[in-house]
Short mmCIF file of C-alpha atoms and ligand atoms in Angstrom, two decimals:
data_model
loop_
_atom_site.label_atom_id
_atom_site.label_comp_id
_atom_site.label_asym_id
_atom_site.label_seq_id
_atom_site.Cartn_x
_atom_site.Cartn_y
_atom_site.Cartn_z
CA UNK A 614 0.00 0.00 0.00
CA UNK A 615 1.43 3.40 -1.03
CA UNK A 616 -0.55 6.76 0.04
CA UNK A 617 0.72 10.63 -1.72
CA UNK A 618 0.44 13.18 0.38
CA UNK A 619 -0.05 16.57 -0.24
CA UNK A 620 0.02 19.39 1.99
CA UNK A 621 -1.31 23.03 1.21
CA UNK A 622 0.38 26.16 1.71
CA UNK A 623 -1.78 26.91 5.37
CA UNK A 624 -0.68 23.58 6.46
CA UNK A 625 3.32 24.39 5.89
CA UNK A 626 2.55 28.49 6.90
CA UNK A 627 5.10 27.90 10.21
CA UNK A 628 7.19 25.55 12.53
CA UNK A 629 4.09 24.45 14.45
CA UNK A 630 2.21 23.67 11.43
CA UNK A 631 5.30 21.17 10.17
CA UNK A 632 5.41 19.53 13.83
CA UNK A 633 1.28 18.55 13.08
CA UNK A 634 2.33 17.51 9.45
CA UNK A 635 5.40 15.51 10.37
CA UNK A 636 2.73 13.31 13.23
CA UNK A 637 0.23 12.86 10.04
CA UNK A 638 3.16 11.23 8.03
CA UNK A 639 5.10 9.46 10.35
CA UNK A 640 1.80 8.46 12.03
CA UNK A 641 1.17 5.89 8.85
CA UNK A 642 4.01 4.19 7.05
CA UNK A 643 1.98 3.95 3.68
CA UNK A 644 2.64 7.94 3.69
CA UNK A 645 5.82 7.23 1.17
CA UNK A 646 5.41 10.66 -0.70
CA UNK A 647 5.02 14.02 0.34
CA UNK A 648 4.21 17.23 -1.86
CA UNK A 649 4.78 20.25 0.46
CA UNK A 650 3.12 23.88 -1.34
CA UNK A 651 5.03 26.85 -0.55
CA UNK A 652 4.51 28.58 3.44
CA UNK A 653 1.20 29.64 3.49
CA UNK A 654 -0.10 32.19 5.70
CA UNK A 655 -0.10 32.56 9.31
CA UNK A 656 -2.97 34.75 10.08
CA UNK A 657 -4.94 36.31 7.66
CA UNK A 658 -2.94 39.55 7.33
CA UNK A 659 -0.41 37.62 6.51
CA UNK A 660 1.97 37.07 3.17
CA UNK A 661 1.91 33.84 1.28
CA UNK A 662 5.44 33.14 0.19
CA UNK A 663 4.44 32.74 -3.64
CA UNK A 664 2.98 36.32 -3.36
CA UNK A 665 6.29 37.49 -2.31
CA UNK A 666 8.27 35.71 -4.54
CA UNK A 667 6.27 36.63 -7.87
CA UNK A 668 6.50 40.71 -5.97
CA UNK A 669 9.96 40.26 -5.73
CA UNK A 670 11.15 39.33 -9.03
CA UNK A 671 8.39 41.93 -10.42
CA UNK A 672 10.26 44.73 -8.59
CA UNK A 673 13.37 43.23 -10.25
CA UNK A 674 12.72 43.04 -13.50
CA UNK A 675 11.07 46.51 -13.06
CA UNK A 676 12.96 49.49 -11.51
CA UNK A 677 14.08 47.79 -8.06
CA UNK A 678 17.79 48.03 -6.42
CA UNK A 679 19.79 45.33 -5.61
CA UNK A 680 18.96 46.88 -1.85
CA UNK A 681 15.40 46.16 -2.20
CA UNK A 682 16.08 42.87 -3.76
CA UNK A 683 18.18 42.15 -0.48
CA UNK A 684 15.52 43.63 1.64
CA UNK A 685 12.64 41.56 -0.06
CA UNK A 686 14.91 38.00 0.28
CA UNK A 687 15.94 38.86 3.39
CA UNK A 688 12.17 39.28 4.51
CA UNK A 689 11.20 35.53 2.61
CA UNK A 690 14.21 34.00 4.00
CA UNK A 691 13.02 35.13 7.66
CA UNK A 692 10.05 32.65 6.87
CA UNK A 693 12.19 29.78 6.24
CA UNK A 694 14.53 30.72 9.13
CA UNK A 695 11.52 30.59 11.54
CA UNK A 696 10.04 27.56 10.20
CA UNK A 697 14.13 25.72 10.11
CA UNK A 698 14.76 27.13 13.65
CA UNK A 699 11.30 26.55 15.32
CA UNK A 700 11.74 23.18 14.52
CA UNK A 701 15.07 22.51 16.09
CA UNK A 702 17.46 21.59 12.52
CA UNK A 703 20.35 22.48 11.84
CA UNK A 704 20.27 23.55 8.29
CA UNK A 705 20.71 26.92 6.20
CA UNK A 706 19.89 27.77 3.47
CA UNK A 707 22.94 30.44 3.04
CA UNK A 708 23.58 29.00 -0.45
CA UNK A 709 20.31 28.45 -1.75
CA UNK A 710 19.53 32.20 -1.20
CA UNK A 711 22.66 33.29 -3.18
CA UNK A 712 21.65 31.52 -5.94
CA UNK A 713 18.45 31.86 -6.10
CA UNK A 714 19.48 35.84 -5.98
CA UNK A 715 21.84 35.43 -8.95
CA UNK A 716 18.85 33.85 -11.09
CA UNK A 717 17.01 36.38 -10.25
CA UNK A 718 19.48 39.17 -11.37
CA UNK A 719 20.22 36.94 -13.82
CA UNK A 720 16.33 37.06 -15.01
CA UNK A 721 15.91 33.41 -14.77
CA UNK A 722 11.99 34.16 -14.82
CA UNK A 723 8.72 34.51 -13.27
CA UNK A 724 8.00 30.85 -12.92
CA UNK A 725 11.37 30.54 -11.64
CA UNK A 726 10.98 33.01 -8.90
CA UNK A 727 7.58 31.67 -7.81
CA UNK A 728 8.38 27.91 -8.21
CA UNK A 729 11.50 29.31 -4.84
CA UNK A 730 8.39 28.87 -2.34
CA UNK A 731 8.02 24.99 -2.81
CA UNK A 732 11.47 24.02 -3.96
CA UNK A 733 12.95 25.78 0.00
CA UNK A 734 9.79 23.91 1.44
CA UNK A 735 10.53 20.64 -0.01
CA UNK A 736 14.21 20.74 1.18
CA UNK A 737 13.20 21.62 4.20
CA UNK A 738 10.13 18.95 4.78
CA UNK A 739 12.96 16.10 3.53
CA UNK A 740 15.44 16.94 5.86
CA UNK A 741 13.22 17.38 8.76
CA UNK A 742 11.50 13.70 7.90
CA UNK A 743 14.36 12.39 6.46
CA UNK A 744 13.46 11.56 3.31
CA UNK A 745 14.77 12.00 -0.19
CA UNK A 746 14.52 14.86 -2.27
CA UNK A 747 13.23 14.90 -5.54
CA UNK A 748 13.76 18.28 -7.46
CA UNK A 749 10.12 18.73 -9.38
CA UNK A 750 12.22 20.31 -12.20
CA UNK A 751 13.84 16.42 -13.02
CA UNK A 752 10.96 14.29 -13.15
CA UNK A 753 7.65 17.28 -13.95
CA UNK A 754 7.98 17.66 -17.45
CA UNK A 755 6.19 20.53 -20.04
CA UNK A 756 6.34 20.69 -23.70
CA UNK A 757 8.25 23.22 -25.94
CA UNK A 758 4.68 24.73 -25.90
CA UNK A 759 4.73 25.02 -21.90
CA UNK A 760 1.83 22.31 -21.63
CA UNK A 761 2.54 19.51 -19.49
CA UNK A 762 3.63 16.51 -20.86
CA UNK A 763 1.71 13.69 -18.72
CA UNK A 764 2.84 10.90 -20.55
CA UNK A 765 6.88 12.15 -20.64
CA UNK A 766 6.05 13.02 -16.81
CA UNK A 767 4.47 9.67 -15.99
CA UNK A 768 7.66 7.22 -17.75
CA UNK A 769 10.48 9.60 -15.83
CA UNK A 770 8.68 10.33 -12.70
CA UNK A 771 7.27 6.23 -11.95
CA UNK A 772 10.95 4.76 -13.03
CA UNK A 773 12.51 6.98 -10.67
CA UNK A 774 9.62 6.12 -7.73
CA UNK A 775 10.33 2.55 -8.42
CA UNK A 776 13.95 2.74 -6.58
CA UNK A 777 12.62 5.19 -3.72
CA UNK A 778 11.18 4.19 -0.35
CA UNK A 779 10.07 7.85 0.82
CA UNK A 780 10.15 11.11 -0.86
CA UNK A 781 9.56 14.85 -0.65
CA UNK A 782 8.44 16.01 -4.24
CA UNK A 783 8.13 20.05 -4.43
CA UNK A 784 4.53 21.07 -5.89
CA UNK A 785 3.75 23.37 -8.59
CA UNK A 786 6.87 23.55 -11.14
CA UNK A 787 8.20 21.49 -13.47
CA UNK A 788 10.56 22.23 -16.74
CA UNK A 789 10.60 22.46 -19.99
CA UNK A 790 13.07 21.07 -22.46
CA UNK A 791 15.31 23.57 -22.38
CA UNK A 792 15.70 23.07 -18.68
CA UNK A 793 13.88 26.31 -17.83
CA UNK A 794 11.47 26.09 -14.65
CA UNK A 795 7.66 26.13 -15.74
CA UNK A 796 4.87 26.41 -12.99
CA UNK A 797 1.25 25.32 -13.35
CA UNK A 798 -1.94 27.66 -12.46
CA UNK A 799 -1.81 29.26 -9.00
CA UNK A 800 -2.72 26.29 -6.65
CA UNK A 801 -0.90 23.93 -8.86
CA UNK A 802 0.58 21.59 -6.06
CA UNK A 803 -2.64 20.01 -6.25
CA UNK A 804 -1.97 18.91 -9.67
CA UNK A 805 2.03 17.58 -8.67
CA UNK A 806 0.09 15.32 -6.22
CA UNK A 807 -2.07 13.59 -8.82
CA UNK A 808 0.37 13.37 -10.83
CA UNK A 809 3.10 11.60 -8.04
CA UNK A 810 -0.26 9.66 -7.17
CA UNK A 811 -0.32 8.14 -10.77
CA UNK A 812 2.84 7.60 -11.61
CA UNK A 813 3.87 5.18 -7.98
CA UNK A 814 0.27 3.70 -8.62
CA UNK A 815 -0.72 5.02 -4.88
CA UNK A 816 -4.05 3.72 -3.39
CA UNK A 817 -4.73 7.04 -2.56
CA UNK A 818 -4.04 10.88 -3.31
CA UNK A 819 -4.29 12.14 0.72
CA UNK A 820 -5.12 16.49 -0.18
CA UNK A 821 -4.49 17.92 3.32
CA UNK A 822 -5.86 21.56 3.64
CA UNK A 823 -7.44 23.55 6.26
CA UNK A 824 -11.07 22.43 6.40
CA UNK A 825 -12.47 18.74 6.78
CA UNK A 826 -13.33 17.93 3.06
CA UNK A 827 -16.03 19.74 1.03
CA UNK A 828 -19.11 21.87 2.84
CA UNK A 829 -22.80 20.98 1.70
CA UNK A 830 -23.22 24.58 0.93
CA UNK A 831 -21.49 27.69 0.95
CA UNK A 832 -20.40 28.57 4.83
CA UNK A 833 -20.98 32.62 4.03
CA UNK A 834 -24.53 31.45 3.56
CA UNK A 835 -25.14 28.44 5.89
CA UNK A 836 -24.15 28.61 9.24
CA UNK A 837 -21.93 25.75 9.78
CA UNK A 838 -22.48 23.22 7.17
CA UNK A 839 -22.20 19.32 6.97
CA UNK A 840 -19.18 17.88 5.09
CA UNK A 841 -19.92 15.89 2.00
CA UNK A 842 -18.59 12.30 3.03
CA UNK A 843 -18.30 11.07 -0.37
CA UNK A 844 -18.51 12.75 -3.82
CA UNK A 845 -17.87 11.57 -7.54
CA UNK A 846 -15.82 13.36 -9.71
CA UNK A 847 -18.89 14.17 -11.70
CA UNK A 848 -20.34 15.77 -9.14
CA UNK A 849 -17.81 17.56 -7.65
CA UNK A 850 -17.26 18.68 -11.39
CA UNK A 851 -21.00 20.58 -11.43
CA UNK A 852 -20.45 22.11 -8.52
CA UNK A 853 -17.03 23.70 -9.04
CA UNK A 854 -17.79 24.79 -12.01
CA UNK A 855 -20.07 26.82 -10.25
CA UNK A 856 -17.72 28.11 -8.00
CA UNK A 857 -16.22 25.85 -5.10
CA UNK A 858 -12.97 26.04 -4.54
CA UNK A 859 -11.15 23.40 -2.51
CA UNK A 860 -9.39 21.42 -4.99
CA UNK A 861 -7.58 22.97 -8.48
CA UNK A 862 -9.65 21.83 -11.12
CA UNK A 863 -6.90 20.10 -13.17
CA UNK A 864 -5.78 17.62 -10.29
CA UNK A 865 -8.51 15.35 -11.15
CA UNK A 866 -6.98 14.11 -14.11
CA UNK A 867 -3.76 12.21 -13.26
CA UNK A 868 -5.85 10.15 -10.70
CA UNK A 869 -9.13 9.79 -12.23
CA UNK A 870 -7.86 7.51 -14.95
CA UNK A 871 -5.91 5.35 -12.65
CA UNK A 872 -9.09 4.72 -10.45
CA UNK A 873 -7.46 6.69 -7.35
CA UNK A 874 -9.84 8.03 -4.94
CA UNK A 875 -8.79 10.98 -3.75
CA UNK A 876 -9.07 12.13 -0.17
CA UNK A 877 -9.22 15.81 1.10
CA UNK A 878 -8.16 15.61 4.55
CA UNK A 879 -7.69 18.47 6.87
CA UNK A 880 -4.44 19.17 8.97
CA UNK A 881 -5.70 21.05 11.95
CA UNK A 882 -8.45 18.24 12.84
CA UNK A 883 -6.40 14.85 11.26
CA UNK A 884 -8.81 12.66 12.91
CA UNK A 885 -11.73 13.72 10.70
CA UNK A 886 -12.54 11.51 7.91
CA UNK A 887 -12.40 14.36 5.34
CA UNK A 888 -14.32 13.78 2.16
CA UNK A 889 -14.06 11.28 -0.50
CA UNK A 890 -13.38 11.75 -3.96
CA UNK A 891 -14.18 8.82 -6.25
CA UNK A 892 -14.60 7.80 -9.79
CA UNK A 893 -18.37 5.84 -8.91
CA UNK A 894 -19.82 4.77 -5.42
CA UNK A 895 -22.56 2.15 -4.56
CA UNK A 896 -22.32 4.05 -1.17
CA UNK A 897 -25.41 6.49 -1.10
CA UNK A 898 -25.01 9.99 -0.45
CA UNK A 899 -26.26 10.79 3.48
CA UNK A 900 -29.33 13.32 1.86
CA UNK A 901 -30.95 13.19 -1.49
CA UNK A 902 -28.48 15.83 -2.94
CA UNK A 903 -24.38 15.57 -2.72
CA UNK A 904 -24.24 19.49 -2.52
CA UNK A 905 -25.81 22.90 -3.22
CA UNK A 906 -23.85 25.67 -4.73
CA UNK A 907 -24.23 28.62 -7.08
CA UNK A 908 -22.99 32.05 -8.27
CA UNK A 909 -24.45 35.52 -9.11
CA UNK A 910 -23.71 38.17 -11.66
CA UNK A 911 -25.16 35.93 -14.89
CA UNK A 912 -27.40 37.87 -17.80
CA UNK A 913 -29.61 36.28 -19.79
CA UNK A 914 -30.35 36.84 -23.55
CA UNK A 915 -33.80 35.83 -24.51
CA UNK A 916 -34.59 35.38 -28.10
CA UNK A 917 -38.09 34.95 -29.91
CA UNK A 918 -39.18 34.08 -33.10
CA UNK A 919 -42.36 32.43 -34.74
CA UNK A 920 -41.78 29.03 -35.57
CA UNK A 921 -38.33 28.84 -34.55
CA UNK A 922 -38.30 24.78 -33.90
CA UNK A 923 -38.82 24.31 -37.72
CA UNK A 924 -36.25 26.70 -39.22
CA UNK A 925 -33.08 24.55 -39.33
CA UNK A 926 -29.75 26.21 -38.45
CA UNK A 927 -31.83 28.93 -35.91
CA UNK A 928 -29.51 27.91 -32.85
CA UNK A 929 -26.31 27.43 -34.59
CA UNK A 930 -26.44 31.17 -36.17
CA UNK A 931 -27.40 32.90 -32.73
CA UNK A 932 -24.83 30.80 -30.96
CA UNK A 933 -22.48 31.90 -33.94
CA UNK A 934 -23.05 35.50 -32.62
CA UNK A 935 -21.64 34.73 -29.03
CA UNK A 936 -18.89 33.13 -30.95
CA UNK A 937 -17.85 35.51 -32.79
CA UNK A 938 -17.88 38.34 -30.10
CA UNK A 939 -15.78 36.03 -27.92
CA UNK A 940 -18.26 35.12 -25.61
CA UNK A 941 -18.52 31.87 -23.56
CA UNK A 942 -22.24 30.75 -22.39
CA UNK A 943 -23.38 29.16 -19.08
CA UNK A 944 -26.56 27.42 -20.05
CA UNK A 945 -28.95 27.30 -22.67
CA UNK A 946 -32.66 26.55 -21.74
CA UNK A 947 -35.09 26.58 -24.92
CA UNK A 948 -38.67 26.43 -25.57
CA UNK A 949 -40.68 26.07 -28.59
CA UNK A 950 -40.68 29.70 -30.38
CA UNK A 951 -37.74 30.97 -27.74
CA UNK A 952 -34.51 29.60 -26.84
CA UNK A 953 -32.29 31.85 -23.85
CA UNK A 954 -28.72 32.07 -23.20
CA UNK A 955 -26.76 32.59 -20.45
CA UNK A 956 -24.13 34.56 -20.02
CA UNK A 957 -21.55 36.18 -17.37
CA UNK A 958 -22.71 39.68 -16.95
CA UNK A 959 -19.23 41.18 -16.20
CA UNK A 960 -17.76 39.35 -19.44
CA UNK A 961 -20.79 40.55 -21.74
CA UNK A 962 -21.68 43.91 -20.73
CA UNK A 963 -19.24 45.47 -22.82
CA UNK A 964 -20.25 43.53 -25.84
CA UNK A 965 -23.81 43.32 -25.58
CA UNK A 966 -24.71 45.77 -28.32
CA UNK A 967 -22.57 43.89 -30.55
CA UNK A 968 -23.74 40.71 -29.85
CA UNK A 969 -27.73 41.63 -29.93
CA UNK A 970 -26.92 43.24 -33.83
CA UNK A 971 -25.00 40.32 -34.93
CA UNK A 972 -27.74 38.09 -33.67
CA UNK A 973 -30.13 40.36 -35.73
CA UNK A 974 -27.93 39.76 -38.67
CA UNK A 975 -27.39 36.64 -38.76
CA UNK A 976 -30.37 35.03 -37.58
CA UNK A 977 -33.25 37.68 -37.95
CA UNK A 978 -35.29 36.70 -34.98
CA UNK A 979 -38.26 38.60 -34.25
CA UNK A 980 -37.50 39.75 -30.39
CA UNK A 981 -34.26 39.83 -28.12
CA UNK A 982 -34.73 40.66 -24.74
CA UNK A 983 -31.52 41.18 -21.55
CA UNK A 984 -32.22 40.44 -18.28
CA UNK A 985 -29.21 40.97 -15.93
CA UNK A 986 -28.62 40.70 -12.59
CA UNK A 987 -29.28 36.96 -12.22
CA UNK A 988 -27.87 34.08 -9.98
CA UNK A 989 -27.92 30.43 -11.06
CA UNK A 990 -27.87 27.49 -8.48
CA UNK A 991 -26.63 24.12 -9.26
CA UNK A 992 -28.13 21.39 -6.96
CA UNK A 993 -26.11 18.40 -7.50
CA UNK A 994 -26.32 14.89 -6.41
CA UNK A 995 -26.39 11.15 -7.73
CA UNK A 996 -29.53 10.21 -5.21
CA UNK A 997 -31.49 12.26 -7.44
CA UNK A 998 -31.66 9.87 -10.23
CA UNK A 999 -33.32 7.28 -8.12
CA UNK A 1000 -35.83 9.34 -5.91
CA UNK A 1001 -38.73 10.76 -7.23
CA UNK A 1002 -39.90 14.55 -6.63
CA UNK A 1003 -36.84 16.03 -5.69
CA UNK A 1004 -37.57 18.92 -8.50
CA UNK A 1005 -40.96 19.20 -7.04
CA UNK A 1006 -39.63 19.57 -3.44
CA UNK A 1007 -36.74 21.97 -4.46
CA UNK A 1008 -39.83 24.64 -5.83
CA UNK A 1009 -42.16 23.99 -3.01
CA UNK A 1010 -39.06 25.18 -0.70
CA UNK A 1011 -38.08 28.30 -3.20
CA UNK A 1012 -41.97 29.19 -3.42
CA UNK A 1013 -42.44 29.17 0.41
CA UNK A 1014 -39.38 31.04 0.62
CA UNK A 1015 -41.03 33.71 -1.15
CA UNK A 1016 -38.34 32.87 -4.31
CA UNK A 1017 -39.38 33.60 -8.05
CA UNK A 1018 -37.51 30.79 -9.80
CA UNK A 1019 -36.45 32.32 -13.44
CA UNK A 1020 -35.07 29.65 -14.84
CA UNK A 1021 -34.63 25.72 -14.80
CA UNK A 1022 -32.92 23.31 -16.69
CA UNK A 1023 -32.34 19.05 -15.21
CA UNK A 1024 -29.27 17.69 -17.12
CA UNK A 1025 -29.73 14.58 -18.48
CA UNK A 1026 -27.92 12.84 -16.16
CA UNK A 1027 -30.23 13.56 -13.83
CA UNK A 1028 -27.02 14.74 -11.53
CA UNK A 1029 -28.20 18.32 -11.10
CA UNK A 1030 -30.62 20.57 -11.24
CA UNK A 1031 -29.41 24.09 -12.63
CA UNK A 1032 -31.99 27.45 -11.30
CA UNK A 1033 -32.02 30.65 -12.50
CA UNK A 1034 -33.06 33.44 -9.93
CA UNK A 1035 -32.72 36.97 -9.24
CA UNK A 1036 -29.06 38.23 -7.71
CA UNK A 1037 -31.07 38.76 -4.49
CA UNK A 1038 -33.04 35.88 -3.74
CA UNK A 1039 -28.98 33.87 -4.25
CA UNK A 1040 -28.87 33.49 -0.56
CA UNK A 1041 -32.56 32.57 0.16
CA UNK A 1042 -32.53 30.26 -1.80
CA UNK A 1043 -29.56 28.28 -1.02
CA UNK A 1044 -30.99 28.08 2.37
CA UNK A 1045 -34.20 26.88 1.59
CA UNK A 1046 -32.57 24.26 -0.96
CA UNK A 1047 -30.21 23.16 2.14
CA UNK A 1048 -32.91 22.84 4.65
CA UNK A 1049 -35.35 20.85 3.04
CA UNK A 1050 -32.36 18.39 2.27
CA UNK A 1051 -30.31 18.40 5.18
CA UNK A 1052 -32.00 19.82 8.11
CA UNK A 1053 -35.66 18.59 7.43
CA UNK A 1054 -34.13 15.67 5.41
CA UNK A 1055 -37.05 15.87 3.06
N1 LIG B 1651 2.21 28.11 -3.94
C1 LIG B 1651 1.42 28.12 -5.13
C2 LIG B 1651 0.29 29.13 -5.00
O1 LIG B 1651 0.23 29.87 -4.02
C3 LIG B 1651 0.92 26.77 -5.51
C4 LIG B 1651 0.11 26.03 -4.46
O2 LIG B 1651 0.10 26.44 -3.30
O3 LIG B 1651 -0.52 25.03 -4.80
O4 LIG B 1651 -0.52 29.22 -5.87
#
């Protein structure tokens, strides 16, 4: 048995924070490989280390002095010095620090810079537990293009795991073939976890953050809200694409097509169970839905025209017209003479003149009509397939809640249920969605 381990930036923010991670790893043998993020922050006034890094180099590569360049090192090595010294090791990073200030002279690059934060943490993290270090930049590999290579990655990266009883692995950088340092999307070290996951065929991808797993709903809206014990990819797909943010989006891959759950796990509260992420389940979800989540700030564009379900090629031309003005849509509900688009508001509101005369244009329709100011609400879960009236209790809760339901559209995978209301019934809403489910358990 072989577990990854991956530990998030609040989780490595200081010396105490190490002495809970170091029990969580030595506490279970099968914890062979450990992805440290960069220090996180301590409080929230705080500085994450990346943010001073990519500041740094910006001042750099701008107008700074090689005085503030000392000052601003000096100030990130301070947060390894605390974290090396609070923890009792005798280490320095003297030389690491003059290099890492020659590459920056040197303009070695903003990746470079940034990529500092988890390349000191993982030295650190292997010499406190002992354990080997792997540089990210030898065995994370991107293309000429700068897109990751996961099949170059996977050959280097599970030959090399293959002679190694325990590693540290540094999160978020790789390099490119010409050796340069490449980073993924902010919050990448998510991704370097799948991928170590995949390539030493672990039996599971252990996420450690600072909360127990994914929340039910939102906790700005719902006081306190259950954990979701287990969740499918799927699902968790619907609702972060409406706007949960836990887990980077892209970290699903790597594991998802070896069949290896993933487990978000929370470092403050290790006991917790966490939540589950898995490719399918037989286990049912505790309430009818997995989770409830949504975002405001969506227009919609609602077209008419007299026998538009016989004129072939309607759709495709108005769609055409988002197209071409570089606009992405959210959802598309239709009816028989009227079909409706949704958009971002903040995205289209510069554009909307265009796009309503280019949908005149091109598909001569007899109406449009913009409604903005809208919210849509994704209520996702796999017991919905299997239990009947969970639509019909979802709009007897919205209409006692006094909520005007604009919009709705089931996928037809019968995972979610997507509603369209106004921007200020968003938070009524979600409430009245979450306690018919969880706290009347309808
Ligand atoms: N340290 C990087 C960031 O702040 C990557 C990560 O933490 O996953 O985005």
């Amino acid at each position: 048995m072989s577990k990854v381990v991956k530990f998030g930036g609040s989780s490595l923010a200081s010396a105490d924070q190490f002495k809970k991670v170091y029990k969580i790893i030595k506490g279970d043998t099968e914890r062979r490989f450990v992805v440290p993020s960069a220090p996180g922050k301590r409080n929230s006034k705080d500085k994450k280390v990346t943010d001073m890094l990519y500041a740094c180099y910006a001042s750099i590569s701008g107008k700074g002095t090689a005085e503030k360049l000392d000052a601003d090192l000096a100030e990130i090595k301070a947060r390894y010095t605390e974290i090396i010294d609070g923890l009792g090791l005798k280490y320095s990073l003297e030389d690491e620090f003059k290099t890492i200030r020659e590459n920056f002279i040197n303009k070695a690059g903003r990746d470079y810079a940034a990529s500092r934060g988890e390349y000191l943490n993982g030295l650190i993290m292997a010499k406190y537990l002992g354990f080997e270090f792997i540089d990210a930049s030898e065995v994370i590999k991107f293309d000429a293009e700068g897109e990751f290579d996961a099949e170059l990655t996977n050959d280097i990266l599970s030959e090399k795991l293959k002679t190694v009883v325990n590693a540290v692995i540094p999160g978020f950088y790789g390099s490119l073939p010409n050796g340069k340092i490449k980073t993924f999307s902010r919050g990448g070290s998510d991704i370097t976890g799948s991928i170590v996951a995949r390539a030493c065929r672990a039996d599971v991808y252990e996420n450690w953050t600072d909360v127990s797993g994914f929340l039910i709903a939102d906790p700005r809206i719902i006081d306190n809200p259950e954990v979701i014990e287990t969740i499918t990819y799927k699902e968790l797909r619907e609702l972060s694409y409406m706007g949960a943010t836990v887990l980077h989006e892209d970290a699903i891959f790597p594991v998802r097509r070896e069949g290896i759950p993933i487990n978000i796990r929370n470092t403050n509260a290790p006991s917790d169970n966490g939540t589950w992420i898995v490719e399918s389940t037989c286990q049912k979800s505790k309430y009818t839905i997995t989770g409830v989540a949504g975002r405001k700030g969506f227009c919609s564009i609602n077209i008419e025209k007299d026998m538009m379900n016989s004129e072939v090629g309607f759709g495709r031309k108005v769609l055409q017209a988002f197209e071409d003005n570089g606009i992405s849509f959210e959802h598309m509900p239709s009816g028989i003479d009227t079909m409706t688009i949704f958009v971002h508001q903040d995205e289209f509101i510069d554009k909307e003149q265009q796009v309503v005369s280019t949908i005149h244009r091109m598909a001569n329709p007899d109406t449009i009509d913009i409604e903005a100011d809208l919210a849509l609400i994704a209520v996702v879960g796999r017991g919905m397939k299997s239990t009947r009236g969970t639509a019909g209790r979802i709009f007897s809760a919205l209409a006692h809640a006094n909520v005007n339901v604009k919009m709705i559209d089931q996928g037809s995978s019968e995972l979610n249920i997507i509603i369209g209301v106004e921007n200020k019934d968003f938070e009524t809403a979600i409430k009245a969605i979450y306690d018919i489910f969880v706290v009347v358990r309808l």
